[in-house]
Amino acid sequence: MAELLVKGITELSYRECAAKVSEMTGQTISAMGVWNVIQALGEKICEEEKELTEDYKKGHLKGEKEVPVLFEEADGVYIKLQGKDRKNAKQDKEEMKIGIAYAGWRKTGTLENKVVVAGFSKAKDFHEYREAAIGSMFNLDEVSQRILNADGASWIKKVKDKSTCFQLDPFHRNKAVKEKIHHPRACQDILSLLQAEKIEE
């Protein structure tokens, strides 16, 4: 039942989820009951994340995957929050931070050895957990280059360490070219050269 609640709450309101799961299982649960289950699960996940972060800080975590280059991406997505009281407090949305790390990719678009983290925590806490999650899969002592693609948000840039090369992702790079280069032909030429990977030109 708990698994059904977790799957259902990602697409339905608490009331709709309660009705659907009650109908499917024959067991009655209220909207408040769904809320309680989800809150308990959330607290458990938060504790697991804290434990992982503490283990990493103490040097107890070292992933087995060894790669010379680690590719990373980070972004923030604003999520609308439920509840009429949120709108009154002008807090009807909040930024969910997302981070991905992977060893490479195949032509099919599949990322190899992917690590994904997400959360609503403050930037410092998010970066600590993100680093711990990455460190639990990859042996970071063996990584000589980390490449971080992002949109240039200030909270993302704070993650940089000596081995990290920060770069704008293609969408935001192209957007920056269009904003900075006002001559249409020059702008188009630059975008074409970037697309062809003729960086020196």
Short mmCIF file of C-alpha atoms in Angstrom, two decimals:
data_model
loop_
_atom_site.label_atom_id
_atom_site.label_comp_id
_atom_site.label_asym_id
_atom_site.label_seq_id
_atom_site.Cartn_x
_atom_site.Cartn_y
_atom_site.Cartn_z
CA MET A 1 0.00 0.00 0.00
CA ALA A 2 2.85 2.38 0.85
CA GLU A 3 4.39 1.77 -2.59
CA LEU A 4 1.08 2.61 -4.27
CA LEU A 5 0.83 5.80 -2.21
CA VAL A 6 4.33 6.90 -3.21
CA LYS A 7 3.61 6.26 -6.90
CA GLY A 8 0.21 7.92 -6.72
CA ILE A 9 1.24 11.07 -4.90
CA THR A 10 3.62 12.07 -7.69
CA GLU A 11 0.64 12.62 -9.99
CA LEU A 12 -2.40 13.10 -7.75
CA SER A 13 -3.48 15.28 -4.85
CA TYR A 14 -3.58 13.70 -1.37
CA ARG A 15 -7.37 13.34 -1.59
CA GLU A 16 -7.29 11.81 -5.09
CA CYS A 17 -4.44 9.48 -4.12
CA ALA A 18 -6.32 8.31 -1.03
CA ALA A 19 -9.46 7.58 -3.05
CA LYS A 20 -7.55 5.75 -5.80
CA VAL A 21 -5.49 3.57 -3.45
CA SER A 22 -8.52 2.81 -1.26
CA GLU A 23 -10.38 1.69 -4.39
CA MET A 24 -7.45 -0.44 -5.62
CA THR A 25 -6.64 -2.16 -2.32
CA GLY A 26 -10.00 -2.34 -0.57
CA GLN A 27 -8.36 -0.73 2.48
CA THR A 28 -9.58 2.72 3.46
CA ILE A 29 -7.08 5.54 3.88
CA SER A 30 -7.79 9.25 4.23
CA ALA A 31 -6.00 12.15 2.58
CA MET A 32 -4.40 12.87 5.97
CA GLY A 33 -3.31 9.23 6.17
CA VAL A 34 -1.56 9.58 2.80
CA TRP A 35 0.10 12.77 4.03
CA ASN A 36 1.35 11.00 7.18
CA VAL A 37 2.84 8.10 5.18
CA ILE A 38 4.60 10.46 2.76
CA GLN A 39 5.95 12.62 5.63
CA ALA A 40 7.31 9.55 7.44
CA LEU A 41 8.96 8.35 4.24
CA GLY A 42 10.43 11.81 3.63
CA GLU A 43 11.91 11.91 7.15
CA LYS A 44 13.46 8.48 6.64
CA ILE A 45 15.02 9.57 3.34
CA CYS A 46 16.38 12.76 4.96
CA GLU A 47 18.02 10.68 7.71
CA GLU A 48 19.59 8.35 5.13
CA GLU A 49 20.92 11.35 3.19
CA LYS A 50 22.44 12.83 6.38
CA GLU A 51 24.09 9.51 7.26
CA LEU A 52 25.56 9.21 3.75
CA THR A 53 26.88 12.79 3.93
CA GLU A 54 28.45 12.20 7.36
CA ASP A 55 30.07 8.96 6.21
CA TYR A 56 31.55 10.79 3.21
CA LYS A 57 32.87 13.66 5.35
CA LYS A 58 34.55 11.16 7.67
CA GLY A 59 36.22 9.46 4.70
CA HIS A 60 34.27 6.21 5.11
CA LEU A 61 32.93 6.28 1.55
CA LYS A 62 34.92 5.50 -1.56
CA GLY A 63 33.15 4.35 -4.69
CA GLU A 64 34.49 1.48 -6.76
CA LYS A 65 34.11 3.05 -10.22
CA GLU A 66 37.36 4.60 -11.42
CA VAL A 67 37.20 7.05 -14.33
CA PRO A 68 39.64 9.78 -15.44
CA VAL A 69 36.82 12.18 -16.43
CA LEU A 70 33.50 12.68 -14.64
CA PHE A 71 30.65 14.52 -16.36
CA GLU A 72 28.18 16.44 -14.19
CA GLU A 73 25.08 18.56 -14.63
CA ALA A 74 23.18 20.73 -12.17
CA ASP A 75 20.01 22.78 -12.45
CA GLY A 76 17.12 24.18 -10.48
CA VAL A 77 13.44 23.65 -11.29
CA TYR A 78 10.66 25.65 -9.65
CA ILE A 79 7.80 23.49 -8.37
CA LYS A 80 4.33 24.78 -7.47
CA LEU A 81 3.41 23.93 -3.88
CA GLN A 82 -0.02 22.78 -2.79
CA GLY A 83 -2.18 24.65 -0.29
CA LYS A 84 -4.10 27.92 -0.32
CA ASP A 85 -2.09 29.24 2.65
CA ARG A 86 1.11 29.12 0.54
CA LYS A 87 -0.35 31.63 -1.92
CA ASN A 88 -1.18 34.06 0.89
CA ALA A 89 2.40 33.87 2.13
CA LYS A 90 3.75 34.38 -1.42
CA GLN A 91 5.46 30.99 -1.18
CA ASP A 92 3.49 29.13 -3.82
CA LYS A 93 6.65 27.70 -5.46
CA GLU A 94 10.07 26.50 -4.41
CA GLU A 95 13.26 25.59 -6.27
CA MET A 96 14.14 21.92 -6.44
CA LYS A 97 17.86 21.47 -6.98
CA ILE A 98 18.92 18.60 -9.25
CA GLY A 99 22.35 17.10 -9.84
CA ILE A 100 23.51 14.31 -12.16
CA ALA A 101 26.94 12.75 -12.56
CA TYR A 102 27.98 10.06 -15.06
CA ALA A 103 31.06 8.44 -16.56
CA GLY A 104 30.04 8.95 -20.20
CA TRP A 105 27.28 8.13 -22.65
CA ARG A 106 26.47 5.89 -25.56
CA LYS A 107 25.13 6.87 -28.98
CA THR A 108 21.67 5.78 -27.88
CA GLY A 109 21.71 8.55 -25.27
CA THR A 110 22.13 6.22 -22.30
CA LEU A 111 24.28 7.69 -19.53
CA GLU A 112 26.82 5.29 -18.01
CA ASN A 113 27.00 4.84 -14.22
CA LYS A 114 24.50 7.62 -13.58
CA VAL A 115 24.08 9.17 -10.11
CA VAL A 116 21.05 11.46 -9.63
CA VAL A 117 20.18 13.59 -6.60
CA ALA A 118 17.42 16.13 -6.01
CA GLY A 119 16.11 18.14 -3.11
CA PHE A 120 14.75 21.38 -1.71
CA SER A 121 17.63 21.93 0.72
CA LYS A 122 19.91 24.95 0.87
CA ALA A 123 22.76 25.04 -1.66
CA LYS A 124 25.50 24.08 0.85
CA ASP A 125 23.56 21.05 2.16
CA PHE A 126 22.59 20.00 -1.35
CA HIS A 127 26.20 20.14 -2.57
CA GLU A 128 27.42 18.12 0.42
CA TYR A 129 24.83 15.39 -0.21
CA ARG A 130 25.47 15.51 -3.97
CA GLU A 131 29.22 15.05 -3.42
CA ALA A 132 28.56 12.15 -1.01
CA ALA A 133 26.22 10.43 -3.49
CA ILE A 134 28.80 10.79 -6.28
CA GLY A 135 31.57 9.62 -3.94
CA SER A 136 29.59 6.51 -3.02
CA MET A 137 29.76 5.31 -6.66
CA PHE A 138 33.00 6.87 -7.97
CA ASN A 139 36.47 6.87 -6.46
CA LEU A 140 36.97 10.64 -6.68
CA ASP A 141 40.71 10.31 -5.91
CA GLU A 142 41.12 8.76 -9.37
CA VAL A 143 39.13 11.46 -11.24
CA SER A 144 41.54 13.92 -12.88
CA GLN A 145 38.89 16.12 -14.55
CA ARG A 146 35.32 16.99 -13.59
CA ILE A 147 33.19 18.79 -16.17
CA LEU A 148 30.07 20.53 -14.86
CA ASN A 149 27.41 21.69 -17.33
CA ALA A 150 24.85 24.13 -15.98
CA ASP A 151 22.95 27.34 -16.61
CA GLY A 152 25.34 29.63 -14.70
CA ALA A 153 23.22 30.08 -11.55
CA SER A 154 25.31 31.32 -8.62
CA TRP A 155 24.43 28.41 -6.30
CA ILE A 156 25.70 25.93 -8.90
CA LYS A 157 29.05 27.67 -9.37
CA LYS A 158 29.78 27.32 -5.65
CA VAL A 159 30.30 23.58 -6.20
CA LYS A 160 33.49 24.17 -8.17
CA ASP A 161 36.66 22.63 -6.85
CA LYS A 162 40.16 22.61 -8.35
CA SER A 163 39.40 19.69 -10.67
CA THR A 164 36.05 21.02 -11.92
CA CYS A 165 35.68 22.75 -15.28
CA PHE A 166 32.44 24.76 -15.26
CA GLN A 167 30.76 25.41 -18.60
CA LEU A 168 27.40 26.64 -19.75
CA ASP A 169 25.21 23.90 -21.18
CA PRO A 170 24.56 24.27 -24.95
CA PHE A 171 21.16 25.93 -24.50
CA HIS A 172 22.43 28.61 -22.11
CA ARG A 173 25.68 29.05 -24.08
CA ASN A 174 23.66 29.79 -27.24
CA LYS A 175 21.36 32.09 -25.29
CA ALA A 176 24.38 34.01 -23.96
CA VAL A 177 25.77 34.41 -27.50
CA LYS A 178 22.44 35.84 -28.71
CA GLU A 179 22.29 38.25 -25.75
CA LYS A 180 25.91 39.47 -26.04
CA ILE A 181 26.38 39.62 -29.84
CA HIS A 182 24.01 42.16 -31.37
CA HIS A 183 25.07 41.86 -35.02
CA PRO A 184 22.78 39.13 -36.51
CA ARG A 185 25.32 37.78 -39.04
CA ALA A 186 28.15 37.65 -36.47
CA CYS A 187 25.84 35.91 -34.01
CA GLN A 188 24.87 33.29 -36.59
CA ASP A 189 28.51 32.73 -37.57
CA ILE A 190 29.53 32.20 -33.93
CA LEU A 191 26.69 29.75 -33.32
CA SER A 192 27.59 27.82 -36.51
CA LEU A 193 31.26 27.59 -35.48
CA LEU A 194 30.30 26.42 -32.00
CA GLN A 195 27.99 23.79 -33.48
CA ALA A 196 30.83 22.58 -35.73
CA GLU A 197 33.19 22.55 -32.69
CA LYS A 198 35.56 24.98 -34.44
CA ILE A 199 36.42 26.71 -31.18
CA GLU A 200 39.61 28.50 -32.30
CA GLU A 201 37.88 30.03 -35.32
#
